[in-house]
Every structure is written in structure tokens, then in C-alpha cells.
Amino acid sequence: MYPKVMPPESVKDHDVLNIIRSNKELIELLAGNWREWVIASEGKKAEHKYDRYRASDFVARRPDLIAKLLELDELKHVQIVTHPVMTNFSHQALTAISLRAGYPLIVEANARFHPDIEVTL
């Protein structure tokens, strides 16, 4: 994983995007896209819905939009995204990893978010 805080200009050099370790400029860029996608999916009523959240919380509250993120031209090379995610069983954001299906360097993966929930690929 990229060990430093990642600025937008470094994204092109890595196939892993660690949103948790991104600088404010990159988070703001992502938040702009998130806001646009949320409005497109939820309608105009959602325009101010996320105003009370920090830009870094947008991803945690709508991680389903990671797939749209990976469709952006500047991120088509990214294979793995580490990001925060809000769950029903925790009041704090947890760290999750999303990856492209068929990424050949990952043969097997599993994760445990909760004692009763296990995700295996």
C-alpha cells in the first residue's frame, strides 16, 4: 500500500488507491464526484443531504459508488481501493477493501467485519 498521504497527481503511478490515506485535495475531488452521483441516484432532495458530513465521510456512507469511481478515466488502472465504510453494527467507520473482479494478482481473500459476517472471494 502507498505508505504516505496520496495527492491527486500520484494516483496515476499506483494500482492501489487508499482513500483513507489521501490528502485533502484528492478527498475533495472524490467528494465532488460522490455528490454528483448521489444526486443522480437519489434526486435533487439529496443535494444537501451530505453537506453535514466531511468530504471523507461520503465514501463511508455510500461505498456502493466505488464501482463508478473505478470507471473514471484517471482511475481505470486502479485495481484495489481501501476505503472507510459505515455499517449497521458499528458507530464508527470500518476499513474495507474493494477490488476489481478478476484481478489476477489476488487468488483468494476473506474478511470478517463482524463475528457473524464473513466475506470470502
PDB file of C-alpha atoms in Angstrom:
ATOM      1  CA  MET A   1       0.000   0.000   0.000  1.00  0.00           C
ATOM      2  CA  TYR A   2       1.077   3.542  -0.612  1.00  0.00           C
ATOM      3  CA  PRO A   3       2.706   4.484   2.726  1.00  0.00           C
ATOM      4  CA  LYS A   4       2.257   8.266   2.528  1.00  0.00           C
ATOM      5  CA  VAL A   5      -0.718  10.561   2.150  1.00  0.00           C
ATOM      6  CA  MET A   6      -1.561  10.389  -1.560  1.00  0.00           C
ATOM      7  CA  PRO A   7      -2.051  13.592  -3.565  1.00  0.00           C
ATOM      8  CA  PRO A   8      -4.098  13.503  -6.801  1.00  0.00           C
ATOM      9  CA  GLU A   9      -1.011  13.622  -9.033  1.00  0.00           C
ATOM     10  CA  SER A  10       0.296  10.342  -7.530  1.00  0.00           C
ATOM     11  CA  VAL A  11      -2.794   8.287  -8.379  1.00  0.00           C
ATOM     12  CA  LYS A  12      -1.558   7.583 -11.901  1.00  0.00           C
ATOM     13  CA  ASP A  13       1.535   5.832 -10.509  1.00  0.00           C
ATOM     14  CA  HIS A  14      -0.264   3.253  -8.332  1.00  0.00           C
ATOM     15  CA  ASP A  15      -2.808   0.496  -8.884  1.00  0.00           C
ATOM     16  CA  VAL A  16      -3.960   0.804  -5.250  1.00  0.00           C
ATOM     17  CA  LEU A  17      -5.991   3.793  -4.090  1.00  0.00           C
ATOM     18  CA  ASN A  18      -6.048   4.204  -0.324  1.00  0.00           C
ATOM     19  CA  ILE A  19      -8.808   6.753   0.262  1.00  0.00           C
ATOM     20  CA  ILE A  20      -8.097   6.698   3.985  1.00  0.00           C
ATOM     21  CA  ARG A  21      -4.539   7.875   3.293  1.00  0.00           C
ATOM     22  CA  SER A  22      -5.405  10.505   0.665  1.00  0.00           C
ATOM     23  CA  ASN A  23      -4.714  14.198   1.014  1.00  0.00           C
ATOM     24  CA  LYS A  24      -7.449  16.817   1.315  1.00  0.00           C
ATOM     25  CA  GLU A  25      -7.225  17.790  -2.367  1.00  0.00           C
ATOM     26  CA  LEU A  26      -7.827  14.202  -3.518  1.00  0.00           C
ATOM     27  CA  ILE A  27     -10.671  13.739  -0.995  1.00  0.00           C
ATOM     28  CA  GLU A  28     -12.344  16.936  -2.253  1.00  0.00           C
ATOM     29  CA  LEU A  29     -12.028  15.694  -5.846  1.00  0.00           C
ATOM     30  CA  LEU A  30     -13.668  12.386  -4.891  1.00  0.00           C
ATOM     31  CA  ALA A  31     -16.359  14.170  -2.867  1.00  0.00           C
ATOM     32  CA  GLY A  32     -17.311  16.247  -5.914  1.00  0.00           C
ATOM     33  CA  ASN A  33     -17.917  13.075  -7.909  1.00  0.00           C
ATOM     34  CA  TRP A  34     -19.754  11.440  -4.989  1.00  0.00           C
ATOM     35  CA  ARG A  35     -22.077  14.417  -4.620  1.00  0.00           C
ATOM     36  CA  GLU A  36     -22.882  14.311  -8.352  1.00  0.00           C
ATOM     37  CA  TRP A  37     -23.533  10.545  -8.264  1.00  0.00           C
ATOM     38  CA  VAL A  38     -25.682  10.731  -5.121  1.00  0.00           C
ATOM     39  CA  ILE A  39     -27.827  13.467  -6.660  1.00  0.00           C
ATOM     40  CA  ALA A  40     -28.135  11.421  -9.851  1.00  0.00           C
ATOM     41  CA  SER A  41     -29.255   8.320  -7.927  1.00  0.00           C
ATOM     42  CA  GLU A  42     -31.376   9.940  -5.187  1.00  0.00           C
ATOM     43  CA  GLY A  43     -32.634  13.063  -6.920  1.00  0.00           C
ATOM     44  CA  LYS A  44     -32.400  16.762  -6.068  1.00  0.00           C
ATOM     45  CA  LYS A  45     -33.545  16.122  -2.481  1.00  0.00           C
ATOM     46  CA  ALA A  46     -30.091  14.622  -1.855  1.00  0.00           C
ATOM     47  CA  GLU A  47     -28.299  17.806  -2.918  1.00  0.00           C
ATOM     48  CA  HIS A  48     -27.832  18.989   0.672  1.00  0.00           C
ATOM     49  CA  LYS A  49     -28.078  15.572   2.311  1.00  0.00           C
ATOM     50  CA  TYR A  50     -24.323  15.165   2.629  1.00  0.00           C
ATOM     51  CA  ASP A  51     -23.488  18.773   3.484  1.00  0.00           C
ATOM     52  CA  ARG A  52     -23.257  17.945   7.183  1.00  0.00           C
ATOM     53  CA  TYR A  53     -20.653  15.233   6.546  1.00  0.00           C
ATOM     54  CA  ARG A  54     -16.981  15.799   5.911  1.00  0.00           C
ATOM     55  CA  ALA A  55     -15.895  15.029   2.379  1.00  0.00           C
ATOM     56  CA  SER A  56     -14.038  11.944   3.606  1.00  0.00           C
ATOM     57  CA  ASP A  57     -17.307  10.537   5.010  1.00  0.00           C
ATOM     58  CA  PHE A  58     -19.037  10.436   1.614  1.00  0.00           C
ATOM     59  CA  VAL A  59     -17.327   7.195   0.649  1.00  0.00           C
ATOM     60  CA  ALA A  60     -18.113   5.585   4.011  1.00  0.00           C
ATOM     61  CA  ARG A  61     -21.811   6.383   3.674  1.00  0.00           C
ATOM     62  CA  ARG A  62     -22.152   5.310   0.023  1.00  0.00           C
ATOM     63  CA  PRO A  63     -19.454   2.692  -0.710  1.00  0.00           C
ATOM     64  CA  ASP A  64     -21.719   1.299  -3.434  1.00  0.00           C
ATOM     65  CA  LEU A  65     -20.348   4.103  -5.627  1.00  0.00           C
ATOM     66  CA  ILE A  66     -16.814   2.649  -5.625  1.00  0.00           C
ATOM     67  CA  ALA A  67     -17.652   0.893  -8.914  1.00  0.00           C
ATOM     68  CA  LYS A  68     -18.466   4.262 -10.515  1.00  0.00           C
ATOM     69  CA  LEU A  69     -15.214   5.643  -9.148  1.00  0.00           C
ATOM     70  CA  LEU A  70     -13.257   2.914 -10.930  1.00  0.00           C
ATOM     71  CA  GLU A  71     -14.959   3.846 -14.211  1.00  0.00           C
ATOM     72  CA  LEU A  72     -13.338   7.298 -14.210  1.00  0.00           C
ATOM     73  CA  ASP A  73     -10.641   7.588 -16.894  1.00  0.00           C
ATOM     74  CA  GLU A  74      -7.992   8.661 -14.393  1.00  0.00           C
ATOM     75  CA  LEU A  75      -8.701   5.583 -12.243  1.00  0.00           C
ATOM     76  CA  LYS A  76      -9.190   2.844 -14.850  1.00  0.00           C
ATOM     77  CA  HIS A  77      -5.785   1.404 -13.891  1.00  0.00           C
ATOM     78  CA  VAL A  78      -6.653   1.165 -10.163  1.00  0.00           C
ATOM     79  CA  GLN A  79      -7.300  -2.411  -9.081  1.00  0.00           C
ATOM     80  CA  ILE A  80      -7.750  -2.089  -5.311  1.00  0.00           C
ATOM     81  CA  VAL A  81      -9.429   0.652  -3.243  1.00  0.00           C
ATOM     82  CA  THR A  82      -9.072   0.857   0.531  1.00  0.00           C
ATOM     83  CA  HIS A  83     -11.867   2.965   1.966  1.00  0.00           C
ATOM     84  CA  PRO A  84     -13.996   3.628   5.033  1.00  0.00           C
ATOM     85  CA  VAL A  85     -17.450   2.069   5.286  1.00  0.00           C
ATOM     86  CA  MET A  86     -20.305   2.632   7.728  1.00  0.00           C
ATOM     87  CA  THR A  87     -22.140  -0.464   8.935  1.00  0.00           C
ATOM     88  CA  ASN A  88     -25.301  -1.107  10.930  1.00  0.00           C
ATOM     89  CA  PHE A  89     -23.326  -2.756  13.718  1.00  0.00           C
ATOM     90  CA  SER A  90     -20.712  -0.071  14.407  1.00  0.00           C
ATOM     91  CA  HIS A  91     -21.000   3.644  15.119  1.00  0.00           C
ATOM     92  CA  GLN A  92     -17.508   4.191  13.682  1.00  0.00           C
ATOM     93  CA  ALA A  93     -16.421   3.718  10.092  1.00  0.00           C
ATOM     94  CA  LEU A  94     -14.556   0.481   9.427  1.00  0.00           C
ATOM     95  CA  THR A  95     -11.846  -0.057   6.840  1.00  0.00           C
ATOM     96  CA  ALA A  96     -12.862  -2.054   3.773  1.00  0.00           C
ATOM     97  CA  ILE A  97     -11.135  -3.025   0.561  1.00  0.00           C
ATOM     98  CA  SER A  98     -12.863  -3.151  -2.808  1.00  0.00           C
ATOM     99  CA  LEU A  99     -11.194  -4.744  -5.792  1.00  0.00           C
ATOM    100  CA  ARG A 100     -11.960  -5.319  -9.408  1.00  0.00           C
ATOM    101  CA  ALA A 101     -13.444  -8.718 -10.123  1.00  0.00           C
ATOM    102  CA  GLY A 102     -10.931 -10.904 -11.881  1.00  0.00           C
ATOM    103  CA  TYR A 103      -7.867  -9.045 -10.609  1.00  0.00           C
ATOM    104  CA  PRO A 104      -5.263 -11.749 -11.388  1.00  0.00           C
ATOM    105  CA  LEU A 105      -2.850 -10.979  -8.542  1.00  0.00           C
ATOM    106  CA  ILE A 106      -5.430 -11.874  -5.885  1.00  0.00           C
ATOM    107  CA  VAL A 107      -6.160 -15.575  -5.812  1.00  0.00           C
ATOM    108  CA  GLU A 108      -8.088 -15.702  -2.538  1.00  0.00           C
ATOM    109  CA  ALA A 109      -9.342 -13.177   0.004  1.00  0.00           C
ATOM    110  CA  ASN A 110     -11.597 -13.137   3.023  1.00  0.00           C
ATOM    111  CA  ALA A 111     -12.575 -10.604   5.633  1.00  0.00           C
ATOM    112  CA  ARG A 112     -14.518 -10.546   8.854  1.00  0.00           C
ATOM    113  CA  PHE A 113     -16.411  -7.325   9.619  1.00  0.00           C
ATOM    114  CA  HIS A 114     -18.427  -8.754  12.469  1.00  0.00           C
ATOM    115  CA  PRO A 115     -18.338 -12.083  14.350  1.00  0.00           C
ATOM    116  CA  ASP A 116     -21.392 -13.252  12.391  1.00  0.00           C
ATOM    117  CA  ILE A 117     -20.442 -11.853   8.968  1.00  0.00           C
ATOM    118  CA  GLU A 118     -17.640 -13.177   6.800  1.00  0.00           C
ATOM    119  CA  VAL A 119     -16.932 -12.186   3.212  1.00  0.00           C
ATOM    120  CA  THR A 120     -14.961 -14.588   1.051  1.00  0.00           C
ATOM    121  CA  LEU A 121     -13.959 -14.245  -2.593  1.00  0.00           C
TER     122      LEU A 121
END
